[in-house]
Amino acid sequence: AATDGRGGRGCAMAAASGNSEGVPVIYPARLSPTVPGLLAVGASNEWDQRKSPTSLDGETWWGSSAGPEVDVVAPGVHIFTTDMMGAAGYAGGNYTPKFNGTSSATPHAAGLMALILSLDPELRGWEVEELVKMTTVDLGVAGRDNFTGYGRIDARRALEAASKLWYEI
């Protein structure tokens, strides 16, 4: 997928870093440094903090995995999403307001990658990955770090950077 997908352009991919509040980043996200177009995604909260047991969101039982493979973070706490009804679901209705974890952060990054490709389908997978990383909002220590990677994804910045019209302006 990384090299042959999309007619040789490579697929843009995102994988959850894990919820272990430490090292290591889980598979397949730990492959991000060696797979072109693969983002390892950690979680942030409503206060633009890396999700940890001590972050302000009150979920003390988990934290976003850290390590040199983490590329970006995305919202992963108190995410409102659809739910299976009844006992099979989390909240008993059609929706739950408490989807959390790097598994809830990763769809945000994947969706942003898809939006970027909707603007410019000719981009290679690794180019989409780089656009996402270079347009983040830096969190924590200045520059790339093992906890938030390059920072929290920013859809507006990424789409402006990917827009051919934006380049002409």
mmCIF file of C-alpha atoms in Angstrom:
data_model
loop_
_atom_site.group_PDB
_atom_site.id
_atom_site.type_symbol
_atom_site.label_atom_id
_atom_site.label_comp_id
_atom_site.label_asym_id
_atom_site.label_seq_id
_atom_site.Cartn_x
_atom_site.Cartn_y
_atom_site.Cartn_z
ATOM 1 C CA ALA A 1 0.000 0.000 0.000
ATOM 2 C CA ALA A 2 2.787 2.445 0.872
ATOM 3 C CA THR A 3 4.539 2.149 -2.477
ATOM 4 C CA ASP A 4 2.193 0.509 -5.000
ATOM 5 C CA GLY A 5 -1.215 1.762 -3.818
ATOM 6 C CA ARG A 6 -3.185 4.373 -5.781
ATOM 7 C CA GLY A 7 -1.466 3.572 -9.043
ATOM 8 C CA GLY A 8 2.043 3.839 -7.598
ATOM 9 C CA ARG A 9 1.429 7.077 -5.652
ATOM 10 C CA GLY A 10 1.245 5.219 -2.318
ATOM 11 C CA CYS A 11 -1.539 5.280 0.224
ATOM 12 C CA ALA A 12 -1.780 7.798 3.039
ATOM 13 C CA MET A 13 -2.276 5.784 6.233
ATOM 14 C CA ALA A 14 -2.768 6.433 9.955
ATOM 15 C CA ALA A 15 -2.291 4.053 12.892
ATOM 16 C CA ALA A 16 -3.018 4.439 16.616
ATOM 17 C CA SER A 17 0.055 4.760 18.848
ATOM 18 C CA GLY A 18 -1.569 2.941 21.773
ATOM 19 C CA ASN A 19 -2.975 3.764 25.210
ATOM 20 C CA SER A 20 -0.233 2.464 27.511
ATOM 21 C CA GLU A 21 0.926 5.854 28.901
ATOM 22 C CA GLY A 22 4.479 5.109 28.017
ATOM 23 C CA VAL A 23 6.805 3.393 25.638
ATOM 24 C CA PRO A 24 6.487 1.537 23.321
ATOM 25 C CA VAL A 25 4.274 2.700 20.499
ATOM 26 C CA ILE A 26 2.236 -0.306 19.369
ATOM 27 C CA TYR A 27 2.289 -2.136 16.033
ATOM 28 C CA PRO A 28 1.699 -1.088 13.267
ATOM 29 C CA ALA A 29 2.175 2.576 14.332
ATOM 30 C CA ARG A 30 5.748 1.828 15.424
ATOM 31 C CA LEU A 31 6.568 1.286 11.722
ATOM 32 C CA SER A 32 5.888 4.951 10.876
ATOM 33 C CA PRO A 33 9.571 5.936 10.506
ATOM 34 C CA THR A 34 10.113 3.223 7.893
ATOM 35 C CA VAL A 35 6.805 3.215 5.975
ATOM 36 C CA PRO A 36 6.262 6.204 3.660
ATOM 37 C CA GLY A 37 2.840 7.761 4.173
ATOM 38 C CA LEU A 38 2.172 6.187 7.602
ATOM 39 C CA LEU A 39 1.336 8.495 10.513
ATOM 40 C CA ALA A 40 1.584 7.238 14.108
ATOM 41 C CA VAL A 41 -1.212 9.086 15.922
ATOM 42 C CA GLY A 42 -1.390 9.833 19.640
ATOM 43 C CA ALA A 43 -4.250 11.478 21.526
ATOM 44 C CA SER A 44 -4.805 14.998 22.809
ATOM 45 C CA ASN A 45 -7.639 16.412 24.894
ATOM 46 C CA GLU A 46 -9.892 19.463 24.827
ATOM 47 C CA TRP A 47 -7.161 21.627 26.389
ATOM 48 C CA ASP A 48 -4.575 20.767 23.718
ATOM 49 C CA GLN A 49 -2.691 18.585 26.157
ATOM 50 C CA ARG A 50 -1.197 15.226 25.354
ATOM 51 C CA LYS A 51 -3.573 12.698 26.898
ATOM 52 C CA SER A 52 -2.069 11.374 30.127
ATOM 53 C CA PRO A 53 -3.495 10.144 33.442
ATOM 54 C CA THR A 54 -2.887 13.650 34.853
ATOM 55 C CA SER A 55 -4.266 15.717 31.933
ATOM 56 C CA LEU A 56 -7.241 17.987 32.699
ATOM 57 C CA ASP A 57 -9.896 15.741 31.075
ATOM 58 C CA GLY A 58 -10.379 13.583 34.190
ATOM 59 C CA GLU A 59 -9.761 10.208 32.533
ATOM 60 C CA THR A 60 -7.066 8.967 34.878
ATOM 61 C CA TRP A 61 -6.959 5.341 33.693
ATOM 62 C CA TRP A 62 -5.088 5.821 30.432
ATOM 63 C CA GLY A 63 -2.538 7.854 28.538
ATOM 64 C CA SER A 64 -1.360 8.098 24.959
ATOM 65 C CA SER A 65 1.694 5.948 24.207
ATOM 66 C CA ALA A 66 4.931 7.827 23.580
ATOM 67 C CA GLY A 67 8.092 7.209 21.626
ATOM 68 C CA PRO A 68 10.195 8.394 18.731
ATOM 69 C CA GLU A 69 7.641 6.956 16.289
ATOM 70 C CA VAL A 70 4.807 9.340 17.320
ATOM 71 C CA ASP A 71 4.148 11.758 14.453
ATOM 72 C CA VAL A 72 1.095 13.749 15.548
ATOM 73 C CA VAL A 73 -1.718 13.875 18.078
ATOM 74 C CA ALA A 74 -5.433 14.408 17.440
ATOM 75 C CA PRO A 75 -8.512 14.748 19.662
ATOM 76 C CA GLY A 76 -9.007 11.460 21.484
ATOM 77 C CA VAL A 77 -10.994 12.257 24.649
ATOM 78 C CA HIS A 78 -14.770 12.659 25.058
ATOM 79 C CA ILE A 79 -15.401 12.059 21.358
ATOM 80 C CA PHE A 80 -19.096 11.912 20.424
ATOM 81 C CA THR A 81 -19.794 9.029 18.044
ATOM 82 C CA THR A 82 -22.415 6.558 16.896
ATOM 83 C CA ASP A 83 -23.076 3.537 19.094
ATOM 84 C CA MET A 84 -24.842 0.215 18.793
ATOM 85 C CA MET A 85 -28.231 0.319 20.500
ATOM 86 C CA GLY A 86 -29.043 -1.737 23.566
ATOM 87 C CA ALA A 87 -26.759 -3.938 25.639
ATOM 88 C CA ALA A 88 -24.279 -4.382 22.765
ATOM 89 C CA GLY A 89 -23.426 -0.661 22.856
ATOM 90 C CA TYR A 90 -21.676 1.573 25.355
ATOM 91 C CA ALA A 91 -24.499 3.973 26.217
ATOM 92 C CA GLY A 92 -27.661 2.070 25.248
ATOM 93 C CA GLY A 93 -28.723 4.594 22.593
ATOM 94 C CA ASN A 94 -27.644 5.538 19.103
ATOM 95 C CA TYR A 95 -24.703 7.645 20.302
ATOM 96 C CA THR A 96 -22.060 7.763 22.996
ATOM 97 C CA PRO A 97 -20.213 10.904 24.139
ATOM 98 C CA LYS A 98 -17.298 8.992 25.636
ATOM 99 C CA PHE A 99 -15.362 7.332 22.811
ATOM 100 C CA ASN A 100 -11.715 7.744 23.769
ATOM 101 C CA GLY A 101 -8.198 6.540 23.133
ATOM 102 C CA THR A 102 -5.786 6.710 20.274
ATOM 103 C CA SER A 103 -8.348 4.640 18.374
ATOM 104 C CA SER A 104 -10.655 7.661 18.498
ATOM 105 C CA ALA A 105 -7.835 10.082 17.627
ATOM 106 C CA THR A 106 -6.645 8.189 14.563
ATOM 107 C CA PRO A 107 -9.842 8.649 12.499
ATOM 108 C CA HIS A 108 -9.374 12.418 12.819
ATOM 109 C CA ALA A 109 -5.933 12.146 11.214
ATOM 110 C CA ALA A 110 -7.143 9.680 8.562
ATOM 111 C CA GLY A 111 -10.047 11.966 7.722
ATOM 112 C CA LEU A 112 -7.687 14.910 7.347
ATOM 113 C CA MET A 113 -5.508 12.849 5.013
ATOM 114 C CA ALA A 114 -8.596 12.052 2.928
ATOM 115 C CA LEU A 115 -9.572 15.734 2.801
ATOM 116 C CA ILE A 116 -6.077 16.621 1.589
ATOM 117 C CA LEU A 117 -6.335 14.010 -1.153
ATOM 118 C CA SER A 118 -9.750 15.374 -2.148
ATOM 119 C CA LEU A 119 -8.005 18.673 -2.916
ATOM 120 C CA ASP A 120 -5.087 17.119 -4.745
ATOM 121 C CA PRO A 121 -5.477 13.426 -5.634
ATOM 122 C CA GLU A 122 -2.088 13.448 -7.377
ATOM 123 C CA LEU A 123 -0.185 13.777 -4.087
ATOM 124 C CA ARG A 124 1.920 10.809 -3.061
ATOM 125 C CA GLY A 125 1.154 9.121 0.271
ATOM 126 C CA TRP A 126 4.350 10.434 1.852
ATOM 127 C CA GLU A 127 3.518 13.969 0.657
ATOM 128 C CA VAL A 128 0.179 13.806 2.449
ATOM 129 C CA GLU A 129 1.969 12.579 5.589
ATOM 130 C CA GLU A 130 4.413 15.494 5.395
ATOM 131 C CA LEU A 131 1.618 18.048 4.843
ATOM 132 C CA VAL A 132 -0.133 16.847 7.995
ATOM 133 C CA LYS A 133 3.078 16.963 10.048
ATOM 134 C CA MET A 134 4.263 20.366 8.819
ATOM 135 C CA THR A 135 0.912 22.064 9.501
ATOM 136 C CA THR A 136 0.355 20.912 13.103
ATOM 137 C CA VAL A 137 -0.035 23.125 16.157
ATOM 138 C CA ASP A 138 3.072 22.483 18.250
ATOM 139 C CA LEU A 139 2.294 21.326 21.795
ATOM 140 C CA GLY A 140 4.546 20.876 24.791
ATOM 141 C CA VAL A 141 8.272 21.193 24.213
ATOM 142 C CA ALA A 142 9.085 23.328 21.164
ATOM 143 C CA GLY A 143 9.669 21.201 18.074
ATOM 144 C CA ARG A 144 9.118 17.499 17.561
ATOM 145 C CA ASP A 145 9.009 15.401 20.734
ATOM 146 C CA ASN A 146 8.255 11.805 21.724
ATOM 147 C CA PHE A 147 4.929 12.685 23.378
ATOM 148 C CA THR A 148 3.097 14.805 20.785
ATOM 149 C CA GLY A 149 5.282 14.295 17.719
ATOM 150 C CA TYR A 150 5.067 17.423 15.578
ATOM 151 C CA GLY A 151 1.897 18.531 17.399
ATOM 152 C CA ARG A 152 -1.896 18.474 17.116
ATOM 153 C CA ILE A 153 -3.314 18.188 13.620
ATOM 154 C CA ASP A 154 -4.849 21.361 12.173
ATOM 155 C CA ALA A 155 -7.277 20.811 9.303
ATOM 156 C CA ARG A 156 -7.385 24.424 8.169
ATOM 157 C CA ARG A 157 -3.607 24.772 7.974
ATOM 158 C CA ALA A 158 -3.269 21.447 6.182
ATOM 159 C CA LEU A 159 -5.984 22.183 3.642
ATOM 160 C CA GLU A 160 -4.609 25.652 2.956
ATOM 161 C CA ALA A 161 -1.165 24.139 2.392
ATOM 162 C CA ALA A 162 -2.584 21.459 0.094
ATOM 163 C CA SER A 163 -4.821 23.785 -1.902
ATOM 164 C CA LYS A 164 -3.577 24.565 -5.394
ATOM 165 C CA LEU A 165 -5.634 27.764 -5.269
ATOM 166 C CA TRP A 166 -3.850 28.761 -2.046
ATOM 167 C CA TYR A 167 -0.480 28.395 -3.778
ATOM 168 C CA GLU A 168 -1.604 30.766 -6.555
ATOM 169 C CA ILE A 169 -2.743 33.430 -4.096
#
